[in-house]
Amino acid sequence: KAGVTQTPRYLIKTRGQQVTLSCSPISGHRSVSWYQQTPGQGLQFLFEYFSETQRNKGNFPGRFSGRQFSNSRSEMNVSTLELGDSALYLCASSPDTTLYGYTFGSGTRLTVV
Amino acid sequence: GIQVEQSPPDLILQEGANSTLRCNFSDSVNNLQWFHQNPWGQLINLFYIPSGTKQNGRLSATTVATERYSLLYISSSQTTDSGVYFCAVEGNEKLTFGTGTRLTIIP
């Protein structure tokens, strides 16, 4: 069974640009969530989607947005990139967040220059 | 929100030693997971353990939900055990992570 797939693995963008990251969950998992990891702030929750509906959102500015498609694949978008957005972005999927654990992808490492 | 604290922050051990990592959380939670972050950044799931005790080879974990803590035991440490270990608790469709324990195993 394939794991959680994130693309791309690495990305370098210039300040002010926008970026879109993709996450394909494990087959049958309807919950997809996104996390940002930085050395200073650790692992922080961005948002969670279940059956195309955003159920929860973390404390991030509106420049961070996401969506989920009918096949459960998810994308997150960051507009007007800032240097501080440089981070490892991790996606996780779960069949049901209250009853089962989360499985994480390998992450996308974003560098903003 | 839920607070998650891990201790110790850093642990340096000789190969073959045993270790205990602790995770305290501030409120009741739906579930708790332990992860090992590999050098490439991926979070590898070790245990899904909302309560009770589980074992997987040299690793075991115990969660006492009523007292809001969990312990991860690593026995006969190997150099491949090095890395950062995270505890994360689930509530409101999100995981809240601790700050991690960085484990270094010296040959």
XYZ file of N, CA and C in Angstrom:
660
model
N 0.865 -1.193 0.000
C 0.000 0.000 0.000
C 0.892 1.230 0.000
N 0.688 2.126 -0.963
C 1.525 3.315 -1.068
C 1.302 4.207 0.136
N 2.382 4.924 0.498
C 2.282 5.838 1.625
C 1.766 7.186 1.192
N 1.997 8.173 2.037
C 1.607 9.538 1.735
C 2.676 10.141 0.828
N 2.262 10.692 -0.301
C 3.201 11.220 -1.283
C 3.108 12.724 -1.352
N 4.264 13.377 -1.146
C 4.309 14.828 -1.241
C 5.221 15.235 -2.393
N 4.783 16.213 -3.136
C 5.600 16.751 -4.216
C 5.526 18.272 -4.215
N 6.606 18.961 -4.626
C 7.926 18.386 -4.845
C 8.654 18.133 -3.520
N 9.808 17.531 -3.538
C 10.572 17.297 -2.309
C 11.308 18.550 -1.889
N 11.827 19.270 -2.858
C 12.577 20.494 -2.575
C 12.097 21.606 -3.505
N 12.162 22.815 -2.981
C 11.672 23.957 -3.749
C 12.422 25.199 -3.302
N 12.887 25.980 -4.246
C 13.501 27.271 -3.932
C 12.694 28.338 -4.641
N 12.223 29.305 -3.866
C 11.408 30.382 -4.411
C 11.980 31.725 -3.956
N 11.589 32.756 -4.691
C 12.025 34.113 -4.363
C 10.940 34.817 -3.556
N 11.356 35.639 -2.651
C 10.428 36.427 -1.831
C 9.408 37.119 -2.732
N 8.136 37.071 -2.326
C 7.067 37.689 -3.101
C 6.360 36.744 -4.051
N 7.007 35.623 -4.390
C 6.356 34.649 -5.263
C 5.319 33.851 -4.488
N 4.611 32.991 -5.204
C 3.684 32.086 -4.542
C 4.106 30.654 -4.861
N 3.621 29.715 -4.041
C 4.012 28.319 -4.216
C 2.829 27.418 -3.907
N 2.769 26.305 -4.604
C 1.736 25.297 -4.361
C 2.403 23.958 -4.089
N 2.029 23.342 -2.981
C 2.557 22.035 -2.601
C 1.425 21.019 -2.698
N 1.786 19.790 -3.043
C 0.777 18.760 -3.245
C 0.972 17.585 -2.303
N -0.138 16.971 -1.927
C -0.107 15.810 -1.041
C -1.148 14.798 -1.483
N -0.710 13.569 -1.734
C -1.636 12.475 -2.036
C -1.674 11.538 -0.837
N -2.831 11.381 -0.211
C -2.910 10.546 1.000
C -2.903 9.067 0.661
N -2.814 8.274 1.707
C -2.953 6.835 1.551
C -4.362 6.547 1.016
N -4.455 5.586 0.120
C -5.745 5.248 -0.467
C -6.762 4.913 0.614
N -7.929 5.551 0.534
C -8.976 5.311 1.517
C -8.975 6.292 2.677
N -7.896 7.050 2.837
C -7.844 8.049 3.911
C -8.516 9.319 3.434
N -9.452 9.813 4.210
C -10.181 11.011 3.795
C -9.723 12.273 4.519
N -8.936 12.117 5.587
C -8.421 13.276 6.311
C -6.998 13.568 5.855
N -6.757 14.815 5.508
C -5.410 15.269 5.159
C -5.122 16.534 5.958
N -3.978 16.553 6.604
C -3.615 17.742 7.371
C -2.195 18.164 7.011
N -1.901 19.424 7.270
C -0.618 20.022 6.910
C 0.037 20.622 8.146
N 1.365 20.485 8.205
C 2.139 21.013 9.321
C 3.381 21.711 8.776
N 3.786 22.745 9.491
C 5.019 23.468 9.159
C 6.038 23.203 10.253
N 7.261 22.878 9.859
C 8.323 22.677 10.839
C 9.453 23.657 10.578
N 9.770 24.456 11.579
C 10.910 25.367 11.531
C 11.738 25.169 12.789
N 13.035 25.503 12.729
C 13.880 25.348 13.922
C 13.375 26.175 15.104
N 12.806 27.336 14.831
C 12.394 28.210 15.921
C 11.036 27.875 16.521
N 10.099 27.460 15.698
C 8.726 27.227 16.155
C 8.354 25.758 16.265
N 9.191 24.871 15.829
C 8.873 23.451 15.905
C 7.815 23.057 14.884
N 7.029 22.064 15.234
C 5.991 21.555 14.345
C 4.669 22.222 14.682
N 4.112 22.929 13.702
C 2.877 23.666 13.937
C 1.816 23.263 12.924
N 0.593 23.150 13.391
C -0.549 22.752 12.581
C -0.988 23.900 11.681
N -1.190 23.587 10.402
C -1.673 24.579 9.440
C -3.183 24.447 9.215
N -3.616 23.312 8.679
C -5.047 23.055 8.487
C -5.296 21.578 8.244
N -6.583 21.202 8.398
C -7.019 19.817 8.201
C -8.252 19.801 7.329
N -8.287 18.867 6.384
C -9.427 18.683 5.491
C -9.955 17.266 5.617
N -11.278 17.163 5.524
C -11.937 15.857 5.526
C -13.063 15.927 4.511
N -13.015 15.050 3.540
C -14.034 15.037 2.484
C -14.264 16.427 1.919
N -13.181 17.078 1.545
C -13.167 18.380 0.863
C -13.554 19.567 1.746
N -13.792 19.333 3.029
C -14.182 20.412 3.947
C -13.046 20.695 4.921
N -12.740 21.969 5.094
C -11.735 22.329 6.093
C -12.396 22.293 7.459
N -11.870 21.443 8.341
C -12.476 21.293 9.664
C -11.758 22.093 10.729
N -10.493 22.382 10.494
C -9.745 23.122 11.495
C -8.615 23.862 10.809
N -8.245 24.995 11.386
C -7.182 25.813 10.812
C -6.305 26.310 11.940
N -5.018 26.305 11.709
C -4.082 26.799 12.705
C -3.943 28.309 12.639
N -3.056 28.805 13.475
C -2.883 30.246 13.603
C -1.830 30.755 12.615
N -2.184 30.779 11.360
C -1.309 31.262 10.302
C -2.027 32.354 9.519
N -1.255 33.269 8.914
C -1.903 34.347 8.143
C -2.644 33.813 6.929
N -3.504 34.655 6.378
C -4.332 34.273 5.247
C -3.547 33.937 3.988
N -2.251 34.236 3.976
C -1.409 33.887 2.817
C -1.312 32.358 2.655
N -1.599 31.666 3.732
C -1.561 30.204 3.707
C -2.984 29.688 3.470
N -3.147 28.923 2.449
C -4.470 28.380 2.144
C -4.321 26.957 1.635
N -5.429 26.256 1.621
C -5.377 24.886 1.151
C -6.705 24.480 0.556
N -6.700 23.304 -0.010
C -7.941 22.720 -0.491
C -7.766 21.216 -0.617
N -8.905 20.533 -0.696
C -8.879 19.089 -0.889
C -9.828 18.757 -2.031
N -9.397 17.846 -2.857
C -10.182 17.444 -4.018
C -11.012 16.200 -3.696
N -11.906 15.868 -4.622
C -12.822 14.740 -4.379
C -12.083 13.411 -4.242
N -10.878 13.312 -4.775
C -10.096 12.073 -4.620
C -9.215 12.105 -3.371
N -9.443 13.073 -2.510
C -8.751 13.281 -1.225
C -7.374 13.911 -1.363
N -6.858 14.048 -2.545
C -5.592 14.755 -2.712
C -5.742 16.197 -2.240
N -4.669 16.726 -1.688
C -4.753 18.075 -1.133
C -3.609 18.926 -1.661
N -3.863 20.205 -1.733
C -2.821 21.168 -2.077
C -2.838 22.270 -1.033
N -1.651 22.805 -0.759
C -1.588 24.017 0.032
C -0.848 25.070 -0.778
N -1.260 26.292 -0.598
C -0.708 27.411 -1.344
C -0.227 28.476 -0.370
N 0.924 29.024 -0.670
C 1.421 30.159 0.105
C 1.666 31.291 -0.883
N 1.002 32.394 -0.664
C 1.170 33.535 -1.562
C 2.117 34.548 -0.926
N 2.657 35.419 -1.750
C 3.535 36.499 -1.303
C 4.547 35.964 -0.275
N 5.382 35.069 -0.734
C 6.324 34.382 0.151
C 7.238 35.354 0.884
N 7.488 35.007 2.142
C 8.418 35.748 2.985
C 9.563 34.812 3.358
N 10.694 35.424 3.751
C 11.855 34.613 4.126
C 11.499 33.632 5.251
N 10.632 34.090 6.164
C 10.245 33.258 7.304
C 9.388 32.063 6.945
N 8.953 31.979 5.691
C 8.165 30.821 5.256
C 9.054 29.637 4.914
N 10.353 29.851 4.911
C 11.278 28.745 4.677
C 11.092 27.708 5.771
N 10.800 26.497 5.380
C 10.443 25.477 6.362
C 10.304 24.131 5.670
N 10.148 23.112 6.497
C 9.752 21.795 6.009
C 8.234 21.700 6.176
N 7.531 21.436 5.100
C 6.072 21.316 5.136
C 5.712 19.837 5.044
N 5.024 19.375 6.067
C 4.674 17.963 6.173
C 3.178 17.771 6.041
N 2.809 16.753 5.316
C 1.412 16.394 5.126
C 1.172 15.055 5.821
N -0.003 14.903 6.409
C -0.347 13.650 7.073
C -1.741 13.219 6.645
N -1.963 11.924 6.574
C -3.320 11.437 6.285
C -3.761 10.452 7.353
N -5.073 10.342 7.469
C -5.659 9.446 8.462
C -7.047 9.021 7.973
N -7.467 7.807 8.296
C -8.839 7.425 7.949
C -9.867 8.150 8.820
N -9.479 8.434 10.056
C -10.357 9.127 10.995
C -9.460 9.622 12.119
N -9.379 10.915 12.291
C -8.375 11.475 13.199
C -8.628 11.145 14.667
N -9.873 10.852 15.037
C -10.127 10.587 16.457
C -9.948 9.119 16.821
N -9.943 8.261 15.818
C -9.879 6.820 16.096
C -8.582 6.166 15.635
N -7.903 6.817 14.706
C -6.694 6.223 14.139
C -5.557 7.231 14.149
N -4.358 6.698 13.982
C -3.210 7.587 13.955
C -3.028 8.249 12.607
N -2.028 9.109 12.564
C -1.689 9.840 11.358
C -0.442 9.211 10.738
N -0.383 9.218 9.412
C 0.811 8.797 8.680
C 1.317 9.990 7.888
N 2.603 10.257 8.036
C 3.177 11.441 7.408
C 3.912 11.106 6.118
N 3.926 12.083 5.225
C 4.735 11.996 4.026
C 6.161 12.436 4.314
N 6.987 12.439 3.258
C 8.408 12.787 3.417
C 8.646 14.281 3.514
N 7.630 15.078 3.184
C 7.760 16.517 3.326
C 8.249 17.228 2.084
N 7.990 18.519 2.047
C 8.537 19.414 1.025
C 9.366 20.462 1.744
N 10.628 20.535 1.355
C 11.501 21.533 1.984
C 11.513 22.775 1.106
N 10.926 23.859 1.631
C 10.810 25.118 0.899
C 11.857 26.100 1.400
N 12.602 26.649 0.486
C 13.565 27.699 0.814
C 13.158 28.962 0.067
N 13.000 30.049 0.802
C 12.652 31.337 0.204
C 13.888 32.236 0.263
N 14.301 32.743 -0.892
C 15.520 33.567 -0.944
C 15.187 34.989 -1.392
N -5.014 26.115 24.322
C -4.853 24.829 23.673
C -4.042 23.873 24.523
N -3.963 22.658 24.029
C -3.218 21.615 24.743
C -1.730 21.931 24.730
N -1.094 21.743 25.872
C 0.360 21.903 25.975
C 0.999 20.524 26.069
N 2.085 20.340 25.323
C 2.802 19.062 25.337
C 4.256 19.341 25.668
N 4.744 18.689 26.688
C 6.137 18.880 27.106
C 6.880 17.553 27.053
N 8.065 17.596 26.488
C 8.880 16.392 26.400
C 10.170 16.594 27.187
N 10.616 15.499 27.782
C 11.883 15.548 28.507
C 12.597 14.211 28.388
N 13.952 14.235 28.428
C 14.773 15.441 28.406
C 14.840 16.014 26.993
N 15.296 17.229 26.815
C 15.435 17.779 25.473
C 16.556 17.112 24.679
N 17.610 16.723 25.376
C 18.742 16.055 24.727
C 19.182 14.879 25.580
N 19.609 13.828 24.888
C 20.053 12.620 25.584
C 21.188 12.007 24.772
N 22.319 11.814 25.427
C 23.478 11.202 24.770
C 23.807 9.921 25.516
N 23.813 8.805 24.804
C 24.018 7.501 25.429
C 25.017 6.674 24.640
N 25.605 5.731 25.346
C 26.498 4.775 24.709
C 25.646 3.697 24.044
N 26.133 3.177 22.959
C 25.445 2.065 22.295
C 25.229 0.926 23.288
N 24.023 0.373 23.276
C 23.705 -0.723 24.188
C 22.954 -0.275 25.432
N 22.943 1.026 25.702
C 22.245 1.535 26.888
C 20.742 1.571 26.641
N 20.010 1.700 27.749
C 18.552 1.845 27.685
C 18.186 3.298 27.946
N 17.036 3.722 27.439
C 16.612 5.108 27.657
C 15.103 5.188 27.832
N 14.698 6.237 28.543
C 13.274 6.516 28.750
C 13.004 7.962 28.397
N 12.074 8.179 27.479
C 11.677 9.525 27.081
C 10.270 9.767 27.618
N 10.048 10.978 28.096
C 8.773 11.273 28.736
C 8.022 12.359 27.969
N 6.693 12.237 27.996
C 5.806 13.211 27.358
C 4.671 13.518 28.327
N 4.538 14.779 28.712
C 3.426 15.221 29.557
C 2.486 16.084 28.731
N 1.195 15.933 28.940
C 0.227 16.761 28.217
C -0.797 17.320 29.199
N -1.346 18.472 28.818
C -2.083 19.283 29.793
C -3.578 19.005 29.864
N -4.124 18.201 28.915
C -5.568 17.989 28.897
C -5.860 16.595 28.344
N -7.091 16.174 28.510
C -7.459 14.868 27.958
C -7.413 14.933 26.432
N -7.007 13.822 25.814
C -6.811 13.791 24.370
C -7.446 12.533 23.793
N -7.696 12.581 22.474
C -8.269 11.423 21.802
C -7.235 10.338 21.579
N -6.056 10.743 21.190
C -5.007 9.750 21.027
C -3.642 10.402 21.161
N -2.632 9.568 21.206
C -1.254 10.028 21.361
C -0.378 9.175 20.459
N 0.558 9.801 19.785
C 1.486 9.074 18.932
C 2.924 9.467 19.269
N 3.821 8.510 19.086
C 5.258 8.760 19.150
C 5.814 8.615 17.734
N 6.682 9.564 17.384
C 7.310 9.568 16.062
C 8.828 9.671 16.218
N 9.529 9.120 15.228
C 10.962 9.313 15.101
C 11.173 10.062 13.784
N 11.851 11.204 13.868
C 12.100 11.958 12.635
C 13.445 11.518 12.060
N 13.405 11.026 10.829
C 14.654 10.555 10.228
C 15.470 11.732 9.687
N 16.714 11.475 9.301
C 17.573 12.585 8.869
C 17.022 13.365 7.673
N 16.130 12.782 6.923
C 15.554 13.462 5.772
C 14.267 14.221 6.122
N 13.878 14.158 7.377
C 12.750 14.948 7.834
C 11.435 14.199 7.983
N 11.354 13.000 7.462
C 10.088 12.287 7.564
C 9.803 11.842 8.985
N 8.567 11.968 9.391
C 8.139 11.500 10.709
C 7.679 10.053 10.571
N 8.411 9.169 11.220
C 8.096 7.749 11.174
C 7.272 7.408 12.403
N 6.095 6.856 12.179
C 5.220 6.507 13.294
C 5.784 5.318 14.062
N 5.961 5.496 15.368
C 6.440 4.405 16.218
C 5.270 3.716 16.914
N 4.438 4.524 17.557
C 3.305 3.977 18.292
C 2.118 4.917 18.204
N 0.944 4.306 18.062
C -0.322 4.982 18.284
C -0.822 4.421 19.601
N -0.843 5.255 20.660
C -1.059 4.681 21.991
C -1.850 5.634 22.873
N -3.169 5.696 22.698
C -3.971 6.586 23.553
C -3.989 6.160 25.017
N -3.764 4.864 25.276
C -3.673 4.382 26.652
C -3.029 3.002 26.628
N -2.544 2.582 27.790
C -1.992 1.242 27.893
C -0.543 1.150 27.467
N -0.109 -0.071 27.198
C 1.277 -0.356 26.865
C 1.344 -1.144 25.571
N 2.314 -0.781 24.736
C 2.565 -1.510 23.494
C 4.064 -1.740 23.363
N 4.401 -2.811 22.656
C 5.818 -3.118 22.425
C 6.030 -3.456 20.965
N 7.181 -3.026 20.451
C 7.566 -3.355 19.081
C 9.075 -3.539 19.065
N 9.507 -4.770 19.204
C 10.939 -5.048 19.228
C 11.595 -4.443 20.459
N 12.620 -3.613 20.208
C 13.346 -2.996 21.326
C 12.627 -1.756 21.871
N 11.564 -1.360 21.226
C 10.831 -0.177 21.666
C 9.529 -0.575 22.338
N 9.190 0.178 23.368
C 7.879 0.017 23.982
C 7.401 1.380 24.447
N 6.091 1.494 24.640
C 5.518 2.762 25.075
C 4.376 2.491 26.029
N 4.216 3.415 26.964
C 3.127 3.342 27.933
C 2.488 4.705 28.043
N 1.159 4.744 27.976
C 0.429 5.987 28.189
C -0.522 5.799 29.356
N -0.436 6.718 30.318
C -1.369 6.747 31.438
C -2.224 7.982 31.237
N -3.348 7.787 30.564
C -4.174 8.926 30.151
C -4.719 9.701 31.350
N -5.055 8.992 32.424
C -5.644 9.659 33.596
C -4.643 10.585 34.266
N -3.345 10.282 34.114
C -2.317 11.136 34.699
C -1.614 11.994 33.651
N -2.061 11.882 32.399
C -1.623 12.756 31.311
C -0.123 12.682 31.055
N 0.364 11.465 30.908
C 1.757 11.316 30.491
C 1.921 10.027 29.707
N 3.010 10.021 28.928
C 3.371 8.837 28.169
C 4.879 8.678 28.230
N 5.335 7.438 28.188
C 6.758 7.126 28.222
C 7.122 6.263 27.021
N 8.259 6.559 26.442
C 8.809 5.740 25.361
C 10.115 5.135 25.863
N 10.201 3.794 25.811
C 11.387 3.088 26.252
C 12.144 2.545 25.045
N 13.445 2.768 25.044
C 14.295 2.187 24.005
C 15.336 1.343 24.715
N 15.366 0.071 24.412
C 16.337 -0.806 25.062
C 17.457 -1.159 24.091
N 18.623 -1.458 24.656
C 19.795 -1.865 23.861
C 19.984 -0.945 22.651
N 20.158 0.333 22.929
C 20.210 1.347 21.874
C 21.244 1.035 20.800
N 20.892 1.375 19.567
C 21.804 1.241 18.435
C 22.009 2.619 17.816
N 23.094 2.769 17.071
C 23.381 4.080 16.481
C 22.251 4.537 15.557
N 21.555 3.581 14.972
C 20.440 3.933 14.083
C 19.237 4.499 14.840
N 19.264 4.403 16.157
C 18.189 4.999 16.959
C 18.364 6.508 17.109
N 19.508 7.016 16.746
C 19.768 8.454 16.862
C 18.752 9.249 16.059
N 18.454 10.433 16.550
C 17.495 11.290 15.870
C 16.616 11.988 16.881
N 15.572 12.609 16.379
C 14.659 13.342 17.248
C 13.361 12.558 17.382
N 12.923 12.421 18.616
C 11.688 11.715 18.922
C 10.631 12.724 19.361
N 9.480 12.638 18.716
C 8.375 13.536 19.032
C 7.193 12.760 19.586
N 6.574 13.377 20.546
C 5.287 12.943 21.040
C 4.260 13.922 20.486
N 3.087 13.429 20.083
C 2.044 14.310 19.579
C 0.697 13.823 20.084
N -0.137 14.742 20.505
C -1.465 14.390 21.004
C -2.517 14.942 20.054
N -3.615 14.210 19.916
C -4.658 14.590 18.976
C -5.885 15.128 19.709
N -6.355 16.263 19.233
C -7.592 16.845 19.730
C -8.078 17.836 18.702
N -9.392 17.872 18.441
C -9.966 18.813 17.476
C -9.352 18.673 16.082
N -9.223 17.433 15.639
C -8.725 17.129 14.293
C -7.333 17.674 14.016
N -6.494 17.794 15.048
C -5.131 18.220 14.795
C -4.208 17.598 15.828
N -2.935 17.483 15.425
C -1.903 17.015 16.337
C -1.175 18.217 16.925
N -0.952 18.150 18.224
C -0.096 19.123 18.892
C 1.167 18.392 19.304
N 2.293 18.899 18.833
C 3.568 18.231 19.051
C 4.314 18.822 20.238
N 5.091 17.962 20.898
C 6.061 18.446 21.837
C 7.274 18.981 21.091
N 8.253 19.480 21.836
C 9.437 20.057 21.217
C 10.489 19.002 20.895
N 10.229 17.763 21.285
C 11.111 16.681 20.885
C 12.238 16.392 21.857
N 12.741 15.170 21.764
C 13.963 14.759 22.475
C 14.970 14.341 21.417
N 16.127 14.999 21.432
C 17.183 14.624 20.480
C 18.053 13.564 21.128
N 18.029 12.375 20.559
C 18.784 11.235 21.087
C 20.014 11.003 20.219
N 21.157 10.938 20.874
C 22.412 10.641 20.171
C 23.008 9.388 20.788
N 23.217 8.382 19.955
C 23.807 7.129 20.424
C 25.247 7.068 19.931
N 26.161 6.947 20.873
C 27.591 6.932 20.548
C 28.074 5.493 20.453
N 28.794 5.159 19.359
C 29.271 3.769 19.203
C 30.243 3.372 20.313
